[in-house]
Short mmCIF file of N, CA and C in Angstrom, two decimals:
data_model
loop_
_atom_site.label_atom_id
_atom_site.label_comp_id
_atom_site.label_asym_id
_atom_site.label_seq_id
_atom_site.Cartn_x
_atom_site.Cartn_y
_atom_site.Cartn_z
N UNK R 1 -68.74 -67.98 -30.71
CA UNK R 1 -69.46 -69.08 -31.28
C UNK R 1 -70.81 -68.58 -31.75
N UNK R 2 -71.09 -68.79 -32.57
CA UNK R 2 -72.53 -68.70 -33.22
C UNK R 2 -73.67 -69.71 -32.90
N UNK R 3 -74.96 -69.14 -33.01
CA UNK R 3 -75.80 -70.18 -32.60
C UNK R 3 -76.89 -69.54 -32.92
N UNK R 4 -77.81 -70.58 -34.40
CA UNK R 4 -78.79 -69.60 -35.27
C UNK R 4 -78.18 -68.92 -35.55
N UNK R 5 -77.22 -68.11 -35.98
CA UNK R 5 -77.09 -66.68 -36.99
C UNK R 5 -77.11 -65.71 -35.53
N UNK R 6 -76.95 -65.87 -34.08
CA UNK R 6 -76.36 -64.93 -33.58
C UNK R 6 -75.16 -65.60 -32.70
N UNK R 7 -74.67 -64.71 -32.29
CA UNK R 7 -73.12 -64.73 -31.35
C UNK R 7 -73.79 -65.48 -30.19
N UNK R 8 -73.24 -66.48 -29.53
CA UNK R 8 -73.71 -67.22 -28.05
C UNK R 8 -72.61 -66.87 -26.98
N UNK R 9 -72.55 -65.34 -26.46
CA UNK R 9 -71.43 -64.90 -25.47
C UNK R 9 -70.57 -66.40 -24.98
N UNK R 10 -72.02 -66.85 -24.17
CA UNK R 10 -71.42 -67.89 -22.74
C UNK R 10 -70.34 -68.92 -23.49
N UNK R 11 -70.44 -69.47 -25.07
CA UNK R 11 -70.28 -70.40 -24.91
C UNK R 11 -68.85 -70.22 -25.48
N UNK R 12 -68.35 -68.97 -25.69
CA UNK R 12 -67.15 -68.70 -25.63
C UNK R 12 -66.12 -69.16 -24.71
N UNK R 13 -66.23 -69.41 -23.05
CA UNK R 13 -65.70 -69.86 -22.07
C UNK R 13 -65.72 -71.01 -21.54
N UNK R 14 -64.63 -71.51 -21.16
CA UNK R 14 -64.94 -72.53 -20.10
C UNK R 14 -65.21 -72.16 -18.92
N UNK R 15 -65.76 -72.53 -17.70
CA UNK R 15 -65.86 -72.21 -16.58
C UNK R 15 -66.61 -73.85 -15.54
N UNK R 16 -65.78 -73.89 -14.38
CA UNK R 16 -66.28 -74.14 -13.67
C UNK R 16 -66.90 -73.62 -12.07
N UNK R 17 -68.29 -73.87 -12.19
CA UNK R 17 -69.03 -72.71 -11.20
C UNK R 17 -69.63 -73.60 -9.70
N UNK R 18 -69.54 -72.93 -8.49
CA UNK R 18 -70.47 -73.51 -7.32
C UNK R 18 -71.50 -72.90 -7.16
N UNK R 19 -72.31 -72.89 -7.10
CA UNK R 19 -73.39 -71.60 -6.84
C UNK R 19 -74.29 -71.97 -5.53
N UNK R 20 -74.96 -71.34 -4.50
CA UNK R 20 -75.30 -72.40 -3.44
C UNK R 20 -76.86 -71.62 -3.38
N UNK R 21 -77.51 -71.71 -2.62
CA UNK R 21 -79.64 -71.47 -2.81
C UNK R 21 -79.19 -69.74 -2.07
N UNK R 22 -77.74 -69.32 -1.75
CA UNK R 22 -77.96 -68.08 -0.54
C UNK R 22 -77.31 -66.88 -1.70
N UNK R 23 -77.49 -67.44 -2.55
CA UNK R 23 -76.90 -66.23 -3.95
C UNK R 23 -74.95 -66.64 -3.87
N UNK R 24 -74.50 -67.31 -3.04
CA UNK R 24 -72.97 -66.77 -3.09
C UNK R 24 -72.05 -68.07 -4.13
N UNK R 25 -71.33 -67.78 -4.86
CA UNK R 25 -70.67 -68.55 -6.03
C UNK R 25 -69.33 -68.07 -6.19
N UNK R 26 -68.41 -69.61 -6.32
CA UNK R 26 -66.81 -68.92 -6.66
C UNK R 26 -67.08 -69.91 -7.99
N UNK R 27 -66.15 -69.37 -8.48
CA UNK R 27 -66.46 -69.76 -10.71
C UNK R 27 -64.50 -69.95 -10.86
N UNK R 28 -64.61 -70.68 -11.87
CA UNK R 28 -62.75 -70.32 -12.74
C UNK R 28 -63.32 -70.03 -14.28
N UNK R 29 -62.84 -68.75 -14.45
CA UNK R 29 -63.41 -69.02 -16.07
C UNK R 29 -62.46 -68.71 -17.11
N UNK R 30 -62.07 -69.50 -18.25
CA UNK R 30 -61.21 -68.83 -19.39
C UNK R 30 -61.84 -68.99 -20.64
N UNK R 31 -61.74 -67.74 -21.25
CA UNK R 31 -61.58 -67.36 -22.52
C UNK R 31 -61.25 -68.41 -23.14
N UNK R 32 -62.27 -68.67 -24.49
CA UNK R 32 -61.71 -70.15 -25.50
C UNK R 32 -61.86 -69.51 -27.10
N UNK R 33 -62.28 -68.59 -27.36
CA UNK R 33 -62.68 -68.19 -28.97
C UNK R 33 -61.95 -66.77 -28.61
N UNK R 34 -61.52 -66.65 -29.73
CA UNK R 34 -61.59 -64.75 -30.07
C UNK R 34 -62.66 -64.07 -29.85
N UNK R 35 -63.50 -62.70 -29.49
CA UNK R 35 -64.35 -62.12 -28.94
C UNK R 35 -64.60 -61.53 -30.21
N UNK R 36 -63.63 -60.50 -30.68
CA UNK R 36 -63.61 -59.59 -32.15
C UNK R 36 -62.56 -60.63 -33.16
N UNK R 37 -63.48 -61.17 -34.35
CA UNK R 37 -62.49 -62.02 -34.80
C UNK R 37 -61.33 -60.87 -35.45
N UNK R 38 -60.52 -62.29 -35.64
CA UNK R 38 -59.17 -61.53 -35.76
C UNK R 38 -58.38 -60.93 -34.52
N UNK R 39 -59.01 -60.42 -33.48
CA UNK R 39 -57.95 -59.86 -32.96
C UNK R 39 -58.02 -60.90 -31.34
N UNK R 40 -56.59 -60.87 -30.46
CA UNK R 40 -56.96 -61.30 -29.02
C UNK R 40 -57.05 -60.83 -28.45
N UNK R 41 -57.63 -61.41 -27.42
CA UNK R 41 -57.62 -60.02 -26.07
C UNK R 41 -56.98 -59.91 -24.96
N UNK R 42 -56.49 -58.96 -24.59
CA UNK R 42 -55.91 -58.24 -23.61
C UNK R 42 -55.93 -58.97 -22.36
N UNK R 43 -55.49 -58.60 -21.53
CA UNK R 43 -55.30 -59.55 -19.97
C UNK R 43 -56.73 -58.44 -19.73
N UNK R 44 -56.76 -57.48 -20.03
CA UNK R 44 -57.64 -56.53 -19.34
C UNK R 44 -59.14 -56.48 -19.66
N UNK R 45 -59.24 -56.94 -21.11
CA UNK R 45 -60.27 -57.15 -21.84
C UNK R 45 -60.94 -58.91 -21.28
N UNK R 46 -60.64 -59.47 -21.10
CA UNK R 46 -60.41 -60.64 -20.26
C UNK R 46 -61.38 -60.76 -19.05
N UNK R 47 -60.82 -59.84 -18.57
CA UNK R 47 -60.93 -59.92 -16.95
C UNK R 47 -62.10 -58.73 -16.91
N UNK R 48 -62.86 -58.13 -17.77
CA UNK R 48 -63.70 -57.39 -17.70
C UNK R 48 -65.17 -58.19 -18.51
N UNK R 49 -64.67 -59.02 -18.85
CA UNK R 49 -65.64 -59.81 -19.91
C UNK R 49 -66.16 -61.25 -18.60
N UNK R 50 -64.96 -61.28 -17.78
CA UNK R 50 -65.29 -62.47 -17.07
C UNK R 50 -66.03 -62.05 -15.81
N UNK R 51 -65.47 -60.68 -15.61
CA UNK R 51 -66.04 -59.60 -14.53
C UNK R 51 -67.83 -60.00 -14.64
N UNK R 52 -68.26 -59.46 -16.28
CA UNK R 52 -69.63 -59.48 -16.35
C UNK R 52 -70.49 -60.51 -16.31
N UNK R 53 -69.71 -61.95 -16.19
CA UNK R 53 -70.45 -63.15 -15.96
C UNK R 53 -70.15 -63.86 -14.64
N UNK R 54 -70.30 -62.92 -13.49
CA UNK R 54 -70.21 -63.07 -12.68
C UNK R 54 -71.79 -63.44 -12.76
N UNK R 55 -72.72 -64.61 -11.94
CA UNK R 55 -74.07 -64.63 -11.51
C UNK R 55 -74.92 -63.59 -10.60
N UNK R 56 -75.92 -63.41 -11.79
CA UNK R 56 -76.87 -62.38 -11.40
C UNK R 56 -78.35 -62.65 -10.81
N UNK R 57 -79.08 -62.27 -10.39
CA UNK R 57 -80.32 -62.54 -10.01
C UNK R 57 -80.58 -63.71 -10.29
N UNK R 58 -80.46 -64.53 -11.47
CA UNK R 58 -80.42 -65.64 -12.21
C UNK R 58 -79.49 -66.87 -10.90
N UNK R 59 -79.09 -66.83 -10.17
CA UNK R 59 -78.42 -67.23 -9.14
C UNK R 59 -79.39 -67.43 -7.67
N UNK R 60 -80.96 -67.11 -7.71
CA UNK R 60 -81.45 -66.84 -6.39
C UNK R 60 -83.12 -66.85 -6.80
N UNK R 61 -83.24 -66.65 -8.20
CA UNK R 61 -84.53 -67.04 -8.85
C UNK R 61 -84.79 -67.47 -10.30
N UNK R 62 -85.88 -68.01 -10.12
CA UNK R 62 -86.50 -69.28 -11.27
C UNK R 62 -86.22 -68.57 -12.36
N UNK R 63 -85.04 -68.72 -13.69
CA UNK R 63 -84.85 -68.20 -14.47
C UNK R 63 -85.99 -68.11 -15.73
N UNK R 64 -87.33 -68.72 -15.95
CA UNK R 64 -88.40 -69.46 -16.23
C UNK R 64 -89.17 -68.38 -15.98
N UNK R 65 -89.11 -67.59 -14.41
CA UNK R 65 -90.14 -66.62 -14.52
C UNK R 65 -89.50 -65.84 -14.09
N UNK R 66 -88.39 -65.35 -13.85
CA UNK R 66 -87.90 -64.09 -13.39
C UNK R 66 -86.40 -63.63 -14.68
N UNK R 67 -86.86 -62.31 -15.22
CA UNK R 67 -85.95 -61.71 -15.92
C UNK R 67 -84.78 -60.42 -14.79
N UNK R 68 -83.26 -60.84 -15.09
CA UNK R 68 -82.48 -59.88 -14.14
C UNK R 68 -81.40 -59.07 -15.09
N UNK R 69 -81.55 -58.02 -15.21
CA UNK R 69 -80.59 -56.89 -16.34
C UNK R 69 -79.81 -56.22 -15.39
N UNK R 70 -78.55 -56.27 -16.01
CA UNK R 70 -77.31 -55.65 -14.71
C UNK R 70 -77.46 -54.35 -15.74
N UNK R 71 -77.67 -52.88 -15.24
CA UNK R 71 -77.91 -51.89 -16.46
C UNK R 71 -76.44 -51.61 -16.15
N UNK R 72 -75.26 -51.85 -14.92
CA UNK R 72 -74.40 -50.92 -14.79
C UNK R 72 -73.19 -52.14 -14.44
N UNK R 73 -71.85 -52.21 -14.34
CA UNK R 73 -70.96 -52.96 -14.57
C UNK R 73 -69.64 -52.08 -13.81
N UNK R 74 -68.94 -52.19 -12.63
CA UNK R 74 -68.00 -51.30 -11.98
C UNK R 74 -66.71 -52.51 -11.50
N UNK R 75 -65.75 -52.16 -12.89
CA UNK R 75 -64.75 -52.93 -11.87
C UNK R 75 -63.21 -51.80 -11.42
N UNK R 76 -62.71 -52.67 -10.57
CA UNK R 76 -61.69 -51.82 -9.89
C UNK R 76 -60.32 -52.96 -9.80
N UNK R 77 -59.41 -52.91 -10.45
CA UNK R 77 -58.56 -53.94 -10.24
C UNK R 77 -56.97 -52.77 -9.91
N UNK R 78 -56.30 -53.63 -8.95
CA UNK R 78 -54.85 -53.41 -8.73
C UNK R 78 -53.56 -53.97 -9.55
N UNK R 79 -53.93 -55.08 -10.31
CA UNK R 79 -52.80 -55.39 -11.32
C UNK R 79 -53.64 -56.52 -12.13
N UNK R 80 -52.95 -56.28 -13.31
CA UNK R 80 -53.63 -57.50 -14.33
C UNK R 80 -53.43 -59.20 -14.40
N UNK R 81 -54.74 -59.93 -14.64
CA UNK R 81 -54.37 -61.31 -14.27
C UNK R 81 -53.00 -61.94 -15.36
N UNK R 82 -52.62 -63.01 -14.37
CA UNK R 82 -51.53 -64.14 -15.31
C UNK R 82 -52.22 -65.30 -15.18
N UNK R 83 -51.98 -65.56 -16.97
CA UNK R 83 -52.51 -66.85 -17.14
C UNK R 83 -54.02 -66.91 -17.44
N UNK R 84 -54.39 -67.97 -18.05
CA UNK R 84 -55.73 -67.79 -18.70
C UNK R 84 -57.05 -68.06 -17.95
N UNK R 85 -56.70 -68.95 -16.54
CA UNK R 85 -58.04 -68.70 -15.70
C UNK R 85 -57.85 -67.36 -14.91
N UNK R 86 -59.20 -67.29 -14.70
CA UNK R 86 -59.53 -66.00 -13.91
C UNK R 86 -60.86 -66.41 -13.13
N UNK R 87 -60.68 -66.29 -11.57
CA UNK R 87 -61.23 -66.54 -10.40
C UNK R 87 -62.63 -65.33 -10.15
N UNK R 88 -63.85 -65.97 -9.43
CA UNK R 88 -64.34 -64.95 -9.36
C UNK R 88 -65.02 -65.65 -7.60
N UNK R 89 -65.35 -64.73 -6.56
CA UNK R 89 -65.54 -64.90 -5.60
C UNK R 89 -67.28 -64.03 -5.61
N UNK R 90 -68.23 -64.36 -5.39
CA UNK R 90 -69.25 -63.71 -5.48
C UNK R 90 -70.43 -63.62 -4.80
N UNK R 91 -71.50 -62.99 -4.36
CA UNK R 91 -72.85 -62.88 -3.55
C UNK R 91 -73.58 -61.90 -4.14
N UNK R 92 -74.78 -62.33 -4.28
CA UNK R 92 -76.08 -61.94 -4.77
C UNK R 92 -76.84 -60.93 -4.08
N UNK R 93 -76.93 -60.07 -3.64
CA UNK R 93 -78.12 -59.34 -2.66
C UNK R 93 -79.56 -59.25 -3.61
N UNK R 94 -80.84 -59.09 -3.06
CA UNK R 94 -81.65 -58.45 -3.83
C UNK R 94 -82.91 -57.96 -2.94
N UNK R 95 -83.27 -56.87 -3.25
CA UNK R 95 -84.40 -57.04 -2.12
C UNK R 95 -86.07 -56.74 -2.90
N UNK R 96 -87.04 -56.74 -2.50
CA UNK R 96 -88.66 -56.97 -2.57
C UNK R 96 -89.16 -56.04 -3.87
N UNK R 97 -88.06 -55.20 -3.48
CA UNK R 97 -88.70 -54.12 -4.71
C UNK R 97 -87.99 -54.27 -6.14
N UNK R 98 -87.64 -54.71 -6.72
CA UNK R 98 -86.70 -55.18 -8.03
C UNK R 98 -85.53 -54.67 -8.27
N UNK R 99 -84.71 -54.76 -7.17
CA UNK R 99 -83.66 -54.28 -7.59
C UNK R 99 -82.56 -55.04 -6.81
N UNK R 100 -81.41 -55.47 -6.96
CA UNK R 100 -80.05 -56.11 -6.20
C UNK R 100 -78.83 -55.59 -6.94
N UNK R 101 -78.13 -56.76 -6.16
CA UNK R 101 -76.32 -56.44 -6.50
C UNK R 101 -75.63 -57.62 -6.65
N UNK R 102 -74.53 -57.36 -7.32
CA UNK R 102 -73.53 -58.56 -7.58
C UNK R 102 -72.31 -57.72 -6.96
N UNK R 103 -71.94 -58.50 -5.78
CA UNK R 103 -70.65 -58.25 -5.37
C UNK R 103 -69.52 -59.13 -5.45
N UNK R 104 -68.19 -58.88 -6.50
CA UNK R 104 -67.50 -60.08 -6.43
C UNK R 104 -65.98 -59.66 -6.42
N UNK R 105 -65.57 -60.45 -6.18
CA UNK R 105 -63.68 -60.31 -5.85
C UNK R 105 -63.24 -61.16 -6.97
N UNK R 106 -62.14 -60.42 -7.81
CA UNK R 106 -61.50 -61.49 -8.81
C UNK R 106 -59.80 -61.35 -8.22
N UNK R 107 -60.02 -63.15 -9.05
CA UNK R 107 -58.48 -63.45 -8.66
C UNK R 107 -57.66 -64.03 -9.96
N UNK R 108 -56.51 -64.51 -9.44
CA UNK R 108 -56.16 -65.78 -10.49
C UNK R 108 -55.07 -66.32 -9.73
N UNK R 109 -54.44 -67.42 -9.97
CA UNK R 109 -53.47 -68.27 -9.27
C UNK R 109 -52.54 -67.34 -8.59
N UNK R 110 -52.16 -66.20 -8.48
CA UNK R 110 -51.36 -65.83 -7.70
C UNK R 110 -52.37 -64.74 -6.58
N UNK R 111 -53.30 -64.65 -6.74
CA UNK R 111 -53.89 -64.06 -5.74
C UNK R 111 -55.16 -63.01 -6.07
N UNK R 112 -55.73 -61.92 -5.31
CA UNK R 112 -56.32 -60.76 -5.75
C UNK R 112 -55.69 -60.16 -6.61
N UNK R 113 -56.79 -60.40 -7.48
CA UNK R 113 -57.12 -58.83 -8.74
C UNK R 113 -57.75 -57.79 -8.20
N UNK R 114 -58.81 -58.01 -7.79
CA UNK R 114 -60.13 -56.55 -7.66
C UNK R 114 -61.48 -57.18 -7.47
N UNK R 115 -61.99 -56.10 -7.59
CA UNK R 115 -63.39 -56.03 -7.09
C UNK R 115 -63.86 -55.42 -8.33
N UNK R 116 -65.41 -56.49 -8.54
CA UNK R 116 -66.36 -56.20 -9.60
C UNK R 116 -67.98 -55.76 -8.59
N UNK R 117 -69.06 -54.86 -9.11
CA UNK R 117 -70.04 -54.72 -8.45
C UNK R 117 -70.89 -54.40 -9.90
N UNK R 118 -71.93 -54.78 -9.64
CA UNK R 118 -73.32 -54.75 -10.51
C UNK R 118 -74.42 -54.67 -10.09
N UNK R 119 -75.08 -53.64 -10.54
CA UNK R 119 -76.38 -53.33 -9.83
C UNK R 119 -77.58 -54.00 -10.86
N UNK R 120 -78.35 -54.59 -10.54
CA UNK R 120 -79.36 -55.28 -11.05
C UNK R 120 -81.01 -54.71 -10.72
N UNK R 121 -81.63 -55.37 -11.72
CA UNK R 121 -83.07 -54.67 -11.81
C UNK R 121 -83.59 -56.09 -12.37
N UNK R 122 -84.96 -56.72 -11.39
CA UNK R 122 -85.31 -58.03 -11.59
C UNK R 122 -86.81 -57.77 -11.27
N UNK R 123 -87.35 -58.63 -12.85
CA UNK R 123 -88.89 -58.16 -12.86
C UNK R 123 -89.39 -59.92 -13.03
N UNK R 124 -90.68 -60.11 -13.34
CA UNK R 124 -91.68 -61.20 -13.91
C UNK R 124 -91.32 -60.84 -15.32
N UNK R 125 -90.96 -62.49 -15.65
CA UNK R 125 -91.33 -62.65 -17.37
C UNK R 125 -92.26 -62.42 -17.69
#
Protein backbone atom coordinates (compact mmCIF):
# COMPACT_ATOMS: atom_id res chain seq x y z
CA UNK A 1 0.00 0.00 0.00
CA UNK A 2 1.24 3.37 -0.63
CA UNK A 3 1.00 6.31 1.52
CA UNK A 4 2.35 9.88 0.16
CA UNK A 5 4.38 8.39 -2.67
CA UNK A 6 6.04 5.80 -0.27
CA UNK A 7 5.31 1.99 0.43
CA UNK A 8 3.43 1.73 4.15
CA UNK A 9 5.04 -1.98 5.08
CA UNK A 10 2.44 -2.37 8.16
CA UNK A 11 -0.46 -1.72 6.31
CA UNK A 12 0.02 -4.55 4.08
CA UNK A 13 -1.27 -7.04 6.96
CA UNK A 14 -3.88 -7.83 9.01
CA UNK A 15 -3.00 -8.66 12.44
CA UNK A 16 -4.44 -9.05 15.64
CA UNK A 17 -1.98 -8.15 18.61
CA UNK A 18 -1.94 -8.40 22.81
CA UNK A 19 0.88 -6.62 23.97
CA UNK A 20 1.03 -6.25 27.93
CA UNK A 21 3.41 -3.06 29.98
CA UNK A 22 6.20 -6.40 30.64
CA UNK A 23 7.32 -6.33 26.77
CA UNK A 24 5.55 -9.93 26.13
CA UNK A 25 2.88 -10.13 22.99
CA UNK A 26 1.18 -13.07 21.00
CA UNK A 27 -0.04 -11.37 17.41
CA UNK A 28 -1.97 -13.52 14.27
CA UNK A 29 -0.78 -11.85 11.26
CA UNK A 30 -1.60 -12.34 7.40
CA UNK A 31 -0.35 -11.05 4.42
CA UNK A 32 -3.16 -8.89 2.40
CA UNK A 33 -1.26 -7.06 -0.75
CA UNK A 34 1.51 -8.45 -2.90
CA UNK A 35 5.00 -7.29 -1.38
CA UNK A 36 6.87 -7.21 -5.08
CA UNK A 37 4.01 -6.35 -7.38
CA UNK A 38 3.28 -8.92 -9.62
CA UNK A 39 4.65 -11.63 -7.95
CA UNK A 40 3.27 -13.82 -4.50
CA UNK A 41 4.93 -14.88 -1.87
CA UNK A 42 6.22 -17.92 -0.71
CA UNK A 43 5.07 -19.67 2.60
CA UNK A 44 8.74 -18.76 3.42
CA UNK A 45 8.84 -15.25 2.34
CA UNK A 46 5.74 -14.87 4.55
CA UNK A 47 6.85 -16.06 7.57
CA UNK A 48 10.10 -14.05 7.43
CA UNK A 49 8.31 -10.75 6.72
CA UNK A 50 5.91 -11.57 9.70
CA UNK A 51 9.06 -12.82 11.65
CA UNK A 52 10.24 -8.97 11.39
CA UNK A 53 7.10 -7.45 12.85
CA UNK A 54 7.35 -9.11 15.67
CA UNK A 55 7.27 -5.89 18.56
CA UNK A 56 10.34 -4.15 19.26
CA UNK A 57 11.46 -1.75 21.88
CA UNK A 58 8.40 0.14 20.61
CA UNK A 59 6.49 -2.49 22.93
CA UNK A 60 8.08 -1.19 26.49
CA UNK A 61 8.74 2.58 25.52
CA UNK A 62 7.12 5.93 24.60
CA UNK A 63 7.32 5.62 20.86
CA UNK A 64 7.20 9.78 20.93
CA UNK A 65 10.58 9.75 22.53
CA UNK A 66 12.29 6.65 22.13
CA UNK A 67 13.67 5.44 18.60
CA UNK A 68 14.36 1.18 18.45
CA UNK A 69 16.35 -0.28 15.11
CA UNK A 70 16.54 -4.15 15.03
CA UNK A 71 20.14 -3.88 12.89
CA UNK A 72 20.00 -7.89 12.81
CA UNK A 73 16.94 -10.38 12.11
CA UNK A 74 17.70 -14.50 12.93
CA UNK A 75 15.09 -16.90 12.11
CA UNK A 76 15.26 -20.69 12.45
CA UNK A 77 12.19 -22.65 11.38
CA UNK A 78 11.56 -26.63 11.18
CA UNK A 79 8.81 -26.72 8.48
CA UNK A 80 6.87 -24.12 6.56
CA UNK A 81 3.55 -22.48 7.72
CA UNK A 82 -0.15 -23.69 6.29
CA UNK A 83 -2.50 -21.32 5.61
CA UNK A 84 -2.43 -17.62 5.66
CA UNK A 85 -2.26 -16.70 9.44
CA UNK A 86 0.91 -16.94 11.05
CA UNK A 87 1.25 -16.86 14.97
CA UNK A 88 3.87 -15.09 16.77
CA UNK A 89 4.62 -15.71 20.59
CA UNK A 90 6.99 -12.90 21.89
CA UNK A 91 9.14 -10.88 24.85
CA UNK A 92 11.01 -7.84 24.80
CA UNK A 93 14.29 -7.71 26.93
CA UNK A 94 16.22 -4.42 27.07
CA UNK A 95 18.61 -3.18 29.36
CA UNK A 96 20.08 0.65 30.60
CA UNK A 97 22.59 0.84 28.09
CA UNK A 98 20.67 0.87 24.56
CA UNK A 99 20.52 -2.18 23.59
CA UNK A 100 17.70 -5.38 23.82
CA UNK A 101 16.11 -8.36 22.17
CA UNK A 102 13.10 -9.72 20.57
CA UNK A 103 12.59 -13.24 21.37
CA UNK A 104 9.74 -14.98 19.58
CA UNK A 105 8.28 -18.44 18.67
CA UNK A 106 6.21 -18.70 15.42
CA UNK A 107 3.36 -20.83 14.80
CA UNK A 108 0.25 -21.39 12.76
CA UNK A 109 -2.90 -23.55 13.34
CA UNK A 110 -1.19 -26.70 13.40
CA UNK A 111 1.47 -25.87 15.76
CA UNK A 112 5.39 -24.68 15.99
CA UNK A 113 7.23 -23.21 13.21
CA UNK A 114 10.47 -21.72 14.86
CA UNK A 115 12.10 -19.31 16.52
CA UNK A 116 12.74 -15.62 15.47
CA UNK A 117 15.46 -13.37 17.62
CA UNK A 118 16.37 -9.64 17.05
CA UNK A 119 18.79 -7.70 18.55
CA UNK A 120 17.86 -4.08 19.02
CA UNK A 121 19.62 -0.74 19.65
CA UNK A 122 17.24 2.00 21.45
CA UNK A 123 18.23 5.66 21.72
CA UNK A 124 16.23 9.33 22.52
CA UNK A 125 14.48 10.94 19.59
Amino acid sequence: QYTNDRVDFVHNFSFRRQETTTGESVSWLRLNAEFVEGETASDLQRLTMIADMIPSAGALFDFEKYLSVNPDLSVTIHRLPTGPWIGQRSVVRTSAHGTGQTDGQLFDERGSLGRSIKSLLIDER
